[in-house]
mmCIF file of C-alpha atoms and ligand atoms in Angstrom:
data_model
loop_
_atom_site.group_PDB
_atom_site.id
_atom_site.type_symbol
_atom_site.label_atom_id
_atom_site.label_comp_id
_atom_site.label_asym_id
_atom_site.label_seq_id
_atom_site.Cartn_x
_atom_site.Cartn_y
_atom_site.Cartn_z
ATOM 1 C CA UNK Z 1 32.662 29.590 4.836
ATOM 2 C CA UNK Z 2 32.465 30.515 0.995
ATOM 3 C CA UNK Z 3 32.286 26.945 0.320
ATOM 4 C CA UNK Z 4 28.916 26.851 3.137
ATOM 5 C CA UNK Z 5 27.780 30.553 1.267
ATOM 6 C CA UNK Z 6 27.534 28.608 -1.902
ATOM 7 C CA UNK Z 7 25.770 25.710 -0.807
ATOM 8 C CA UNK Z 8 23.617 27.868 0.941
ATOM 9 C CA UNK Z 9 22.377 29.386 -2.088
ATOM 10 C CA UNK Z 10 21.364 26.471 -3.898
ATOM 11 C CA UNK Z 11 17.973 25.305 -4.178
ATOM 12 C CA UNK Z 12 16.934 22.020 -3.182
ATOM 13 C CA UNK Z 13 16.044 21.312 -7.214
ATOM 14 C CA UNK Z 14 19.987 22.206 -7.812
ATOM 15 C CA UNK Z 15 20.729 19.849 -4.891
ATOM 16 C CA UNK Z 16 18.723 16.745 -6.187
ATOM 17 C CA UNK Z 17 20.254 17.349 -9.675
ATOM 18 C CA UNK Z 18 23.717 17.560 -8.416
ATOM 19 C CA UNK Z 19 23.888 15.002 -5.067
ATOM 20 C CA UNK Z 20 20.737 12.530 -5.557
ATOM 21 C CA UNK Z 21 20.363 9.517 -8.075
ATOM 22 C CA UNK Z 22 17.830 10.279 -10.602
ATOM 23 C CA UNK Z 23 15.933 7.020 -10.323
ATOM 24 C CA UNK Z 24 12.867 8.966 -9.797
ATOM 25 C CA UNK Z 25 10.519 11.251 -12.200
ATOM 26 C CA UNK Z 26 9.983 13.895 -9.504
ATOM 27 C CA UNK Z 27 7.711 16.929 -9.911
ATOM 28 C CA UNK Z 28 9.605 20.564 -9.836
ATOM 29 C CA UNK Z 29 7.988 21.060 -6.568
ATOM 30 C CA UNK Z 30 9.504 20.983 -3.022
ATOM 31 C CA UNK Z 31 6.878 20.198 -0.743
ATOM 32 C CA UNK Z 32 7.594 21.449 2.438
ATOM 33 C CA UNK Z 33 4.653 21.468 4.989
ATOM 34 C CA UNK Z 34 1.467 19.460 5.847
ATOM 35 C CA UNK Z 35 -1.396 19.235 7.200
ATOM 36 C CA UNK Z 36 -4.298 16.374 7.162
ATOM 37 C CA UNK Z 37 -4.775 16.272 3.467
ATOM 38 C CA UNK Z 38 -3.454 19.651 2.547
ATOM 39 C CA UNK Z 39 0.063 20.197 1.596
ATOM 40 C CA UNK Z 40 2.049 23.202 0.750
ATOM 41 C CA UNK Z 41 5.499 24.159 -1.331
ATOM 42 C CA UNK Z 42 7.909 26.033 -0.757
ATOM 43 C CA UNK Z 43 6.647 28.918 -2.924
ATOM 44 C CA UNK Z 44 3.421 28.907 -0.534
ATOM 45 C CA UNK Z 45 0.950 27.180 -2.985
ATOM 46 C CA UNK Z 46 -1.744 24.811 -1.274
ATOM 47 C CA UNK Z 47 -2.401 21.503 -2.694
ATOM 48 C CA UNK Z 48 -5.093 19.135 -1.573
ATOM 49 C CA UNK Z 49 -4.274 15.991 -1.846
ATOM 50 C CA UNK Z 50 -6.154 12.702 -2.809
ATOM 51 C CA UNK Z 51 -2.922 10.342 -3.042
ATOM 52 C CA UNK Z 52 -0.960 11.680 0.396
ATOM 53 C CA UNK Z 53 2.351 10.476 0.555
ATOM 54 C CA UNK Z 54 1.813 7.827 -2.007
ATOM 55 C CA UNK Z 55 -0.116 5.908 0.214
ATOM 56 C CA UNK Z 56 2.112 6.118 3.775
ATOM 57 C CA UNK Z 57 0.148 9.090 5.321
ATOM 58 C CA UNK Z 58 -3.308 6.987 5.741
ATOM 59 C CA UNK Z 59 -4.245 9.753 8.381
ATOM 60 C CA UNK Z 60 -2.982 12.875 6.337
ATOM 61 C CA UNK Z 61 0.309 14.608 6.748
ATOM 62 C CA UNK Z 62 1.596 14.686 10.154
ATOM 63 C CA UNK Z 63 -1.558 13.618 12.026
ATOM 64 C CA UNK Z 64 -1.546 14.768 15.786
ATOM 65 C CA UNK Z 65 -1.843 12.086 17.878
ATOM 66 C CA UNK Z 66 1.354 10.475 15.482
ATOM 67 C CA UNK Z 67 3.101 13.512 16.192
ATOM 68 C CA UNK Z 68 3.063 13.865 19.895
ATOM 69 C CA UNK Z 69 3.542 9.715 20.388
ATOM 70 C CA UNK Z 70 6.791 10.150 18.511
ATOM 71 C CA UNK Z 71 7.811 12.967 20.137
ATOM 72 C CA UNK Z 72 7.439 11.293 23.675
ATOM 73 C CA UNK Z 73 9.492 7.986 22.493
ATOM 74 C CA UNK Z 74 11.635 10.175 20.962
ATOM 75 C CA UNK Z 75 12.538 11.896 24.723
ATOM 76 C CA UNK Z 76 12.329 8.365 26.208
ATOM 77 C CA UNK Z 77 14.261 5.924 24.394
ATOM 78 C CA UNK Z 78 14.740 5.555 20.480
ATOM 79 C CA UNK Z 79 16.270 2.486 19.447
ATOM 80 C CA UNK Z 80 16.083 -0.814 20.878
ATOM 81 C CA UNK Z 81 17.794 -3.634 19.136
ATOM 82 C CA UNK Z 82 15.530 -7.065 19.075
ATOM 83 C CA UNK Z 83 17.560 -8.833 21.233
ATOM 84 C CA UNK Z 84 15.791 -7.216 23.847
ATOM 85 C CA UNK Z 85 11.578 -6.844 24.947
ATOM 86 C CA UNK Z 86 10.507 -3.749 24.177
ATOM 87 C CA UNK Z 87 7.003 -2.389 25.519
ATOM 88 C CA UNK Z 88 5.578 -0.761 22.097
ATOM 89 C CA UNK Z 89 6.471 -3.436 19.895
ATOM 90 C CA UNK Z 90 4.349 -5.777 22.156
ATOM 91 C CA UNK Z 91 1.337 -3.499 22.140
ATOM 92 C CA UNK Z 92 1.399 -2.723 18.575
ATOM 93 C CA UNK Z 93 2.011 -6.401 17.906
ATOM 94 C CA UNK Z 94 -1.204 -7.120 20.130
ATOM 95 C CA UNK Z 95 -3.101 -4.299 18.346
ATOM 96 C CA UNK Z 96 -2.488 -5.837 14.999
ATOM 97 C CA UNK Z 97 -2.989 -9.594 15.479
ATOM 98 C CA UNK Z 98 -6.352 -8.991 17.694
ATOM 99 C CA UNK Z 99 -7.799 -7.332 14.460
ATOM 100 C CA UNK Z 100 -6.204 -10.431 11.978
ATOM 101 C CA UNK Z 101 -4.961 -13.008 13.666
ATOM 102 C CA UNK Z 102 -1.976 -14.742 15.216
ATOM 103 C CA UNK Z 103 1.855 -13.531 15.239
ATOM 104 C CA UNK Z 104 3.908 -10.608 14.087
ATOM 105 C CA UNK Z 105 7.039 -9.621 12.942
ATOM 106 C CA UNK Z 106 7.960 -6.344 11.751
ATOM 107 C CA UNK Z 107 10.094 -4.925 9.448
ATOM 108 C CA UNK Z 108 10.451 -1.159 7.690
ATOM 109 C CA UNK Z 109 8.915 -1.053 4.253
ATOM 110 C CA UNK Z 110 6.168 -3.589 1.980
ATOM 111 C CA UNK Z 111 9.264 -5.253 -0.108
ATOM 112 C CA UNK Z 112 10.355 -6.381 3.323
ATOM 113 C CA UNK Z 113 7.502 -7.883 4.633
ATOM 114 C CA UNK Z 114 7.102 -9.568 1.725
ATOM 115 C CA UNK Z 115 10.590 -11.138 1.767
ATOM 116 C CA UNK Z 116 9.667 -12.356 4.979
ATOM 117 C CA UNK Z 117 6.776 -14.034 3.965
ATOM 118 C CA UNK Z 118 8.513 -15.460 0.565
ATOM 119 C CA UNK Z 119 10.887 -16.919 3.541
ATOM 120 C CA UNK Z 120 8.296 -18.031 5.686
ATOM 121 C CA UNK Z 121 6.395 -20.301 3.101
ATOM 122 C CA UNK Z 122 9.604 -21.580 1.597
ATOM 123 C CA UNK Z 123 11.155 -22.605 5.702
ATOM 124 C CA UNK Z 124 6.975 -23.875 5.891
ATOM 125 C CA UNK Z 125 7.765 -26.059 3.090
ATOM 126 C CA UNK Z 126 11.727 -27.042 2.825
ATOM 127 C CA UNK Z 127 10.837 -30.610 4.808
ATOM 128 C CA UNK Z 128 9.167 -31.471 1.849
ATOM 129 C CA UNK Z 129 11.077 -29.697 -0.704
ATOM 130 C CA UNK Z 130 8.429 -27.056 -1.566
ATOM 131 C CA UNK Z 131 9.398 -23.855 -2.417
ATOM 132 C CA UNK Z 132 7.596 -22.310 -5.604
ATOM 133 C CA UNK Z 133 4.835 -19.544 -5.323
ATOM 134 C CA UNK Z 134 2.552 -18.765 -7.113
ATOM 135 C CA UNK Z 135 1.632 -14.515 -8.044
ATOM 136 C CA UNK Z 136 -0.625 -12.694 -10.119
ATOM 137 C CA UNK Z 137 -0.476 -10.563 -13.453
ATOM 138 C CA UNK Z 138 -0.484 -6.858 -12.950
ATOM 139 C CA UNK Z 139 0.614 -7.597 -9.065
ATOM 140 C CA UNK Z 140 3.051 -4.923 -7.040
ATOM 141 C CA UNK Z 141 5.234 -7.003 -4.241
ATOM 142 C CA UNK Z 142 8.261 -4.400 -4.354
ATOM 143 C CA UNK Z 143 11.676 -3.624 -5.411
ATOM 144 C CA UNK Z 144 14.180 -6.210 -3.902
ATOM 145 C CA UNK Z 145 14.958 -9.137 -5.519
ATOM 146 C CA UNK Z 146 12.723 -11.420 -3.827
ATOM 147 C CA UNK Z 147 9.527 -9.057 -3.992
ATOM 148 C CA UNK Z 148 10.663 -8.057 -7.487
ATOM 149 C CA UNK Z 149 10.808 -12.078 -8.692
ATOM 150 C CA UNK Z 150 7.337 -12.078 -6.997
ATOM 151 C CA UNK Z 151 5.967 -8.864 -9.124
ATOM 152 C CA UNK Z 152 4.504 -10.211 -12.493
ATOM 153 C CA UNK Z 153 5.047 -7.309 -14.651
ATOM 154 C CA UNK Z 154 7.900 -7.541 -17.054
ATOM 155 C CA UNK Z 155 8.449 -3.665 -16.983
ATOM 156 C CA UNK Z 156 10.042 -4.064 -13.219
ATOM 157 C CA UNK Z 157 12.663 -7.312 -14.767
ATOM 158 C CA UNK Z 158 13.953 -5.499 -17.385
ATOM 159 C CA UNK Z 159 17.638 -5.207 -17.341
ATOM 160 C CA UNK Z 160 18.027 -7.037 -13.495
ATOM 161 C CA UNK Z 161 17.937 -10.662 -14.600
ATOM 162 C CA UNK Z 162 18.227 -13.769 -13.692
ATOM 163 C CA UNK Z 163 15.204 -13.530 -11.650
ATOM 164 C CA UNK Z 164 15.175 -15.366 -7.665
ATOM 165 C CA UNK Z 165 13.616 -18.703 -9.639
ATOM 166 C CA UNK Z 166 10.525 -20.075 -8.553
ATOM 167 C CA UNK Z 167 7.891 -17.772 -9.166
ATOM 168 C CA UNK Z 168 5.230 -18.585 -11.425
ATOM 169 C CA UNK Z 169 2.773 -15.982 -12.419
ATOM 170 C CA UNK Z 170 -1.568 -16.687 -13.073
ATOM 171 C CA UNK Z 171 -3.946 -14.572 -14.533
ATOM 172 C CA UNK Z 172 -6.083 -13.135 -11.375
ATOM 173 C CA UNK Z 173 -9.809 -14.604 -11.194
ATOM 174 C CA UNK Z 174 -8.674 -17.885 -13.031
ATOM 175 C CA UNK Z 175 -9.072 -20.535 -11.002
ATOM 176 C CA UNK Z 176 -8.403 -23.180 -13.415
ATOM 177 C CA UNK Z 177 -5.024 -21.655 -14.778
ATOM 178 C CA UNK Z 178 -3.685 -21.254 -11.152
ATOM 179 C CA UNK Z 179 -4.473 -25.192 -10.181
ATOM 180 C CA UNK Z 180 -2.562 -26.112 -13.721
ATOM 181 C CA UNK Z 181 0.234 -24.434 -11.744
ATOM 182 C CA UNK Z 182 0.494 -26.068 -8.693
ATOM 183 C CA UNK Z 183 2.671 -28.844 -8.349
ATOM 184 C CA UNK Z 184 4.140 -30.885 -5.497
ATOM 185 C CA UNK Z 185 6.858 -27.792 -5.600
ATOM 186 C CA UNK Z 186 4.536 -25.217 -4.647
ATOM 187 C CA UNK Z 187 4.788 -23.652 -1.517
ATOM 188 C CA UNK Z 188 2.367 -20.736 -1.392
ATOM 189 C CA UNK Z 189 0.042 -18.286 -3.500
ATOM 190 C CA UNK Z 190 0.694 -14.288 -2.852
ATOM 191 C CA UNK Z 191 -2.005 -11.931 -3.744
ATOM 192 C CA UNK Z 192 -3.071 -8.337 -3.204
ATOM 193 C CA UNK Z 193 -6.805 -8.705 -2.050
ATOM 194 C CA UNK Z 194 -7.239 -5.553 -4.174
ATOM 195 C CA UNK Z 195 -4.031 -5.033 -6.628
ATOM 196 C CA UNK Z 196 -2.970 -0.886 -5.791
ATOM 197 C CA UNK Z 197 -0.184 0.012 -8.204
ATOM 198 C CA UNK Z 198 -1.779 -2.510 -11.030
ATOM 199 C CA UNK Z 199 -5.225 -0.460 -11.528
ATOM 200 C CA UNK Z 200 -7.335 -1.052 -8.009
ATOM 201 C CA UNK Z 201 -8.394 -4.462 -9.322
ATOM 202 C CA UNK Z 202 -10.403 -5.922 -7.034
ATOM 203 C CA UNK Z 203 -10.411 -10.254 -7.489
ATOM 204 C CA UNK Z 204 -13.863 -11.822 -7.441
ATOM 205 C CA UNK Z 205 -14.619 -13.108 -4.088
ATOM 206 C CA UNK Z 206 -15.156 -16.396 -5.707
ATOM 207 C CA UNK Z 207 -12.115 -16.407 -6.847
ATOM 208 C CA UNK Z 208 -10.355 -15.877 -3.512
ATOM 209 C CA UNK Z 209 -12.851 -18.808 -1.863
ATOM 210 C CA UNK Z 210 -10.927 -21.274 -4.223
ATOM 211 C CA UNK Z 211 -7.107 -20.072 -3.819
ATOM 212 C CA UNK Z 212 -8.269 -20.895 -0.054
ATOM 213 C CA UNK Z 213 -9.268 -24.486 -1.111
ATOM 214 C CA UNK Z 214 -6.391 -24.798 -3.371
ATOM 215 C CA UNK Z 215 -4.290 -24.251 -0.702
ATOM 216 C CA UNK Z 216 -5.840 -26.182 1.820
ATOM 217 C CA UNK Z 217 -5.925 -28.811 -0.476
ATOM 218 C CA UNK Z 218 -2.453 -29.093 -1.377
ATOM 219 C CA UNK Z 219 -1.139 -27.999 2.127
ATOM 220 C CA UNK Z 220 -0.375 -24.444 0.582
ATOM 221 C CA UNK Z 221 0.417 -21.146 2.670
ATOM 222 C CA UNK Z 222 -2.624 -18.259 1.092
ATOM 223 C CA UNK Z 223 -0.690 -15.308 1.510
ATOM 224 C CA UNK Z 224 -2.391 -11.812 1.382
ATOM 225 C CA UNK Z 225 -0.202 -8.931 0.350
ATOM 226 C CA UNK Z 226 -1.987 -5.694 2.469
ATOM 227 C CA UNK Z 227 1.072 -2.946 1.831
ATOM 228 C CA UNK Z 228 -1.449 -1.088 0.549
ATOM 229 C CA UNK Z 229 -5.115 -2.019 1.432
ATOM 230 C CA UNK Z 230 -4.101 -2.939 5.216
ATOM 231 C CA UNK Z 231 -4.513 -1.288 8.318
ATOM 232 C CA UNK Z 232 -8.443 0.402 7.363
ATOM 233 C CA UNK Z 233 -8.216 2.303 4.221
ATOM 234 C CA UNK Z 234 -10.416 -0.358 2.802
ATOM 235 C CA UNK Z 235 -13.248 0.237 5.768
ATOM 236 C CA UNK Z 236 -12.070 -3.087 7.408
ATOM 237 C CA UNK Z 237 -8.857 -3.477 9.423
ATOM 238 C CA UNK Z 238 -7.634 -5.649 6.478
ATOM 239 C CA UNK Z 239 -9.154 -6.038 3.091
ATOM 240 C CA UNK Z 240 -9.745 -10.124 3.378
ATOM 241 C CA UNK Z 241 -12.405 -9.364 6.113
ATOM 242 C CA UNK Z 242 -14.298 -8.107 3.113
ATOM 243 C CA UNK Z 243 -14.376 -11.230 1.256
ATOM 244 C CA UNK Z 244 -14.993 -14.482 4.057
ATOM 245 C CA UNK Z 245 -11.426 -15.727 3.271
ATOM 246 C CA UNK Z 246 -8.780 -16.090 5.870
ATOM 247 C CA UNK Z 247 -5.559 -16.118 4.522
ATOM 248 C CA UNK Z 248 -2.574 -17.874 6.343
ATOM 249 C CA UNK Z 249 -0.225 -14.528 5.600
ATOM 250 C CA UNK Z 250 -0.561 -10.899 5.408
ATOM 251 C CA UNK Z 251 1.886 -8.389 4.677
ATOM 252 C CA UNK Z 252 1.544 -4.471 5.634
ATOM 253 C CA UNK Z 253 3.425 -1.825 5.568
ATOM 254 C CA UNK Z 254 2.412 1.812 3.868
ATOM 255 C CA UNK Z 255 0.036 3.493 6.169
ATOM 256 C CA UNK Z 256 0.442 1.606 9.411
ATOM 257 C CA UNK Z 257 2.317 4.091 10.996
ATOM 258 C CA UNK Z 258 0.948 6.942 9.917
ATOM 259 C CA UNK Z 259 3.762 7.699 7.228
ATOM 260 C CA UNK Z 260 6.450 6.705 9.272
ATOM 261 C CA UNK Z 261 9.084 3.557 7.695
ATOM 262 C CA UNK Z 262 7.223 0.381 9.140
ATOM 263 C CA UNK Z 263 6.205 -2.747 7.703
ATOM 264 C CA UNK Z 264 4.609 -6.388 9.552
ATOM 265 C CA UNK Z 265 3.951 -10.304 8.568
ATOM 266 C CA UNK Z 266 1.357 -11.851 10.187
ATOM 267 C CA UNK Z 267 0.943 -15.291 9.994
ATOM 268 C CA UNK Z 268 -1.182 -17.804 11.976
ATOM 269 C CA UNK Z 269 0.336 -19.432 15.099
ATOM 270 C CA UNK Z 270 0.421 -23.017 13.415
ATOM 271 C CA UNK Z 271 3.154 -21.031 11.080
ATOM 272 C CA UNK Z 272 4.775 -18.930 13.074
ATOM 273 C CA UNK Z 273 7.750 -21.025 14.674
ATOM 274 C CA UNK Z 274 8.875 -21.847 11.032
ATOM 275 C CA UNK Z 275 10.470 -18.560 10.971
ATOM 276 C CA UNK Z 276 12.896 -19.579 13.638
ATOM 277 C CA UNK Z 277 15.828 -17.819 15.429
ATOM 278 C CA UNK Z 278 18.584 -17.076 13.086
ATOM 279 C CA UNK Z 279 17.069 -17.223 9.715
ATOM 280 C CA UNK Z 280 15.494 -14.065 9.429
ATOM 281 C CA UNK Z 281 15.818 -10.355 11.663
ATOM 282 C CA UNK Z 282 15.321 -6.771 10.401
ATOM 283 C CA UNK Z 283 17.527 -4.535 12.604
ATOM 284 C CA UNK Z 284 15.314 -1.619 12.553
ATOM 285 C CA UNK Z 285 12.629 -3.625 12.714
ATOM 286 C CA UNK Z 286 9.589 -3.342 15.232
ATOM 287 C CA UNK Z 287 11.983 0.225 16.341
ATOM 288 C CA UNK Z 288 10.279 1.705 19.439
ATOM 289 C CA UNK Z 289 9.252 5.425 17.162
ATOM 290 C CA UNK Z 290 7.859 3.634 14.119
ATOM 291 C CA UNK Z 291 6.283 1.009 16.775
ATOM 292 C CA UNK Z 292 4.511 4.059 19.026
ATOM 293 C CA UNK Z 293 3.883 5.968 15.435
ATOM 294 C CA UNK Z 294 1.646 2.751 14.714
ATOM 295 C CA UNK Z 295 -0.185 2.619 17.811
ATOM 296 C CA UNK Z 296 -1.330 6.111 17.537
ATOM 297 C CA UNK Z 297 -2.216 5.333 13.940
ATOM 298 C CA UNK Z 298 -4.316 2.794 14.863
ATOM 299 C CA UNK Z 299 -5.789 4.146 18.282
ATOM 300 C CA UNK Z 300 -6.604 7.318 15.951
ATOM 301 C CA UNK Z 301 -8.241 5.332 13.440
ATOM 302 C CA UNK Z 302 -10.345 3.580 16.237
ATOM 303 C CA UNK Z 303 -11.399 6.651 18.307
ATOM 304 C CA UNK Z 304 -12.515 8.461 15.400
ATOM 305 C CA UNK Z 305 -14.255 5.505 14.143
ATOM 306 C CA UNK Z 306 -12.642 5.950 10.747
ATOM 307 C CA UNK Z 307 -13.268 2.407 9.084
ATOM 308 C CA UNK Z 308 -16.982 4.114 9.289
ATOM 309 C CA UNK Z 309 -16.181 7.244 8.023
ATOM 310 C CA UNK Z 310 -14.340 5.459 4.864
ATOM 311 C CA UNK Z 311 -17.387 3.236 3.634
ATOM 312 C CA UNK Z 312 -19.875 6.481 3.818
ATOM 313 C CA UNK Z 313 -17.063 8.634 2.229
ATOM 314 C CA UNK Z 314 -16.697 5.584 -0.506
ATOM 315 C CA UNK Z 315 -20.021 5.230 -1.382
ATOM 316 C CA UNK Z 316 -20.284 8.934 -1.583
ATOM 317 C CA UNK Z 317 -17.286 9.182 -3.668
ATOM 318 C CA UNK Z 318 -18.987 5.984 -5.810
ATOM 319 C CA UNK Z 319 -22.253 8.314 -6.267
ATOM 320 C CA UNK Z 320 -20.457 11.160 -7.255
ATOM 321 C CA UNK Z 321 -18.743 9.274 -9.723
ATOM 322 C CA UNK Z 322 -21.524 7.319 -10.882
ATOM 323 C CA UNK Z 323 -23.348 10.961 -11.528
ATOM 324 C CA UNK Z 324 -20.706 12.421 -13.298
ATOM 325 C CA UNK Z 325 -19.599 9.134 -15.372
ATOM 326 C CA UNK Z 326 -22.900 9.695 -17.257
ATOM 327 C CA UNK Z 327 -21.690 12.895 -19.133
ATOM 328 C CA UNK Z 328 -18.041 11.669 -19.341
ATOM 329 C CA UNK Z 329 -17.910 8.978 -21.831
ATOM 330 C CA UNK Z 330 -13.570 8.129 -21.685
ATOM 331 C CA UNK Z 331 -15.004 6.319 -18.196
ATOM 332 C CA UNK Z 332 -14.607 3.146 -18.783
ATOM 333 C CA UNK Z 333 -14.794 1.746 -15.379
ATOM 334 C CA UNK Z 334 -14.976 2.581 -11.850
ATOM 335 C CA UNK Z 335 -13.347 0.569 -9.538
ATOM 336 C CA UNK Z 336 -13.739 1.571 -5.804
ATOM 337 C CA UNK Z 337 -12.863 -0.444 -1.915
ATOM 338 C CA UNK Z 338 -12.975 1.844 0.773
ATOM 339 C CA UNK Z 339 -10.349 4.619 0.014
ATOM 340 C CA UNK Z 340 -8.761 3.131 -2.740
ATOM 341 C CA UNK Z 341 -10.439 4.482 -5.766
ATOM 342 C CA UNK Z 342 -9.316 3.649 -9.512
ATOM 343 C CA UNK Z 343 -11.165 5.700 -12.734
ATOM 344 C CA UNK Z 344 -10.157 3.438 -15.524
ATOM 345 C CA UNK Z 345 -9.987 5.903 -18.609
ATOM 346 C CA UNK Z 346 -10.429 4.530 -22.083
ATOM 347 C CA UNK Z 347 -7.271 7.507 -23.214
ATOM 348 C CA UNK Z 348 -4.281 7.855 -21.047
ATOM 349 C CA UNK Z 349 -4.254 8.882 -17.193
ATOM 350 C CA UNK Z 350 -1.387 10.593 -16.828
ATOM 351 C CA UNK Z 351 -2.800 14.242 -18.116
ATOM 352 C CA UNK Z 352 -5.479 13.923 -15.605
ATOM 353 C CA UNK Z 353 -2.385 14.321 -13.031
ATOM 354 C CA UNK Z 354 -1.010 17.998 -14.260
ATOM 355 C CA UNK Z 355 -4.325 19.180 -14.876
ATOM 356 C CA UNK Z 356 -5.341 18.571 -11.559
ATOM 357 C CA UNK Z 357 -2.059 19.818 -10.227
ATOM 358 C CA UNK Z 358 -2.926 23.179 -11.694
ATOM 359 C CA UNK Z 359 -5.774 23.382 -9.656
ATOM 360 C CA UNK Z 360 -4.200 22.257 -6.645
ATOM 361 C CA UNK Z 361 -5.214 19.339 -6.347
ATOM 362 C CA UNK Z 362 -2.867 16.080 -6.043
ATOM 363 C CA UNK Z 363 -3.391 12.730 -7.908
ATOM 364 C CA UNK Z 364 -2.009 9.342 -9.254
ATOM 365 C CA UNK Z 365 -1.548 7.811 -12.868
ATOM 366 C CA UNK Z 366 -1.117 4.112 -12.899
ATOM 367 C CA UNK Z 367 -1.055 1.401 -15.616
ATOM 368 C CA UNK Z 368 -1.244 3.786 -18.715
ATOM 369 C CA UNK Z 369 -5.515 4.492 -18.235
ATOM 370 C CA UNK Z 370 -5.887 4.391 -14.498
ATOM 371 C CA UNK Z 371 -6.043 7.769 -12.161
ATOM 372 C CA UNK Z 372 -5.516 6.584 -8.667
ATOM 373 C CA UNK Z 373 -7.088 8.031 -5.407
ATOM 374 C CA UNK Z 374 -5.707 6.838 -2.190
ATOM 375 C CA UNK Z 375 -7.387 9.709 -0.205
ATOM 376 C CA UNK Z 376 -6.780 9.911 4.017
ATOM 377 C CA UNK Z 377 -8.965 7.886 5.999
ATOM 378 C CA UNK Z 378 -9.582 11.151 7.729
ATOM 379 C CA UNK Z 379 -10.412 13.653 4.688
ATOM 380 C CA UNK Z 380 -13.564 15.531 5.165
ATOM 381 C CA UNK Z 381 -16.568 15.505 2.981
ATOM 382 C CA UNK Z 382 -15.841 19.247 2.506
ATOM 383 C CA UNK Z 383 -12.129 18.208 1.228
ATOM 384 C CA UNK Z 384 -13.595 15.490 -0.864
ATOM 385 C CA UNK Z 385 -15.989 17.588 -2.844
ATOM 386 C CA UNK Z 386 -13.472 19.948 -3.891
ATOM 387 C CA UNK Z 387 -10.985 17.238 -4.931
ATOM 388 C CA UNK Z 388 -14.160 15.607 -6.601
ATOM 389 C CA UNK Z 389 -15.109 19.223 -8.168
ATOM 390 C CA UNK Z 390 -11.501 19.287 -9.754
ATOM 391 C CA UNK Z 391 -11.212 15.735 -10.384
ATOM 392 C CA UNK Z 392 -14.933 15.799 -12.321
ATOM 393 C CA UNK Z 393 -14.178 18.708 -14.866
ATOM 394 C CA UNK Z 394 -10.318 17.924 -15.634
ATOM 395 C CA UNK Z 395 -12.036 14.524 -16.888
ATOM 396 C CA UNK Z 396 -14.626 16.418 -18.348
ATOM 397 C CA UNK Z 397 -12.534 18.571 -20.053
ATOM 398 C CA UNK Z 398 -10.039 15.304 -21.558
ATOM 399 C CA UNK Z 399 -13.565 13.800 -22.695
ATOM 400 C CA UNK Z 400 -14.009 17.156 -24.867
ATOM 401 C CA UNK Z 401 -10.610 16.922 -26.338
ATOM 402 C CA UNK Z 402 -11.339 13.648 -27.548
HETATM 403 C C1 PLP P 501 3.603 -0.130 -2.392
HETATM 404 C C2 PLP P 501 3.492 -1.552 -2.387
HETATM 405 C C3 PLP P 501 4.740 -2.709 -2.182
HETATM 406 C C4 PLP P 501 5.750 -2.541 -1.666
HETATM 407 O O1 PLP P 501 6.301 -1.447 -0.838
HETATM 408 P P1 PLP P 501 7.554 -0.767 0.006
HETATM 409 O O2 PLP P 501 7.765 -0.079 1.008
HETATM 410 O O3 PLP P 501 7.747 0.161 -1.208
HETATM 411 O O4 PLP P 501 8.695 -2.165 -0.428
HETATM 412 C C5 PLP P 501 4.506 -4.164 -1.746
HETATM 413 N N1 PLP P 501 2.966 -4.273 -2.296
HETATM 414 C C6 PLP P 501 1.926 -3.616 -2.466
HETATM 415 C C7 PLP P 501 0.638 -3.678 -2.282
HETATM 416 C C8 PLP P 501 2.238 -2.019 -2.228
HETATM 417 O O5 PLP P 501 1.490 -1.572 -2.613
#
């Protein structure tokens, strides 16, 4: 009795201090409720979130169509193992592949989707003794050991060696550099069509075309990590569709199920058989709740014409920030691809996060100097204006302090 009463009186933050491994830097705020691009904390404070769910809440918090789909599916059938067929998995696979290509494998996260891609590339190359992958500096592919080795950022490797062997790192937009790393043990190239965590860096389309040619020449798989760019965020279903270059593999996660854990790897029909039975699996991959949520997310994007709104809002954001920039000398560069917005500063970007939060707007800082926004695809123009007003005034303030 007494111990239960004692537990009840503990605040959420106390519980974290006592029982949750401190591997994240958390704000001293507990979020309790969300709706669209708005979210509320335990004290009843309202925030406008320009980075909802770290990119997972592609339709904002608790989108009604997704909530309803999960409720209905939960009442009918929560989990079916992958030894059976299940309607929702088939339908979500059809949804994704008919907007890209090939066939899908489902898992639960971005790192897992990339592990599947790494295995596919190795299995495909194994008959010829090919196993090496080329990935890119400032890339981010996840935290599991394979995805970590693919992530060419030394700060994430510290203390974790030896890393999984067989990865070589190249500089983005340096095609000759990449070509010099290809040998007869190389099986593939993995790149983000827009680097997210890396600071919203957009590779040159000619560079991606060059990678395509290199892969065709040497029989390598070209794999695009669309974990952050995938399923509409950039204004196309997949970011490769802006580039004129079709990869052999795309991986996705984050927003694809509207905030429910879900990942997928899609590959062309001719490579799908390389991931043969017994070689790869995920117990919860493609589970019925995630599939129902994913379908509802995709159908909402389609029904509400959100690919188009993303394009219009991206132009609007660019216009407003270009104007603001003329009087904010600390803005070094603007990098925008749909609802992926990177504002590269000449000064550290972290203070912008705290200053905006004080004014009720949530955003992200990455790569030391970049302010990153990943607004929900369905954010309203009014909310966007409110968020940009705060962001711009924060940047003015930071510029004046220089
Ligand atoms: C977030 C991210 C990952 C890792 O996804 P998790 O779901 O955290 O494993 C991989 N690649 C990219 C491009 C990402 O943005």
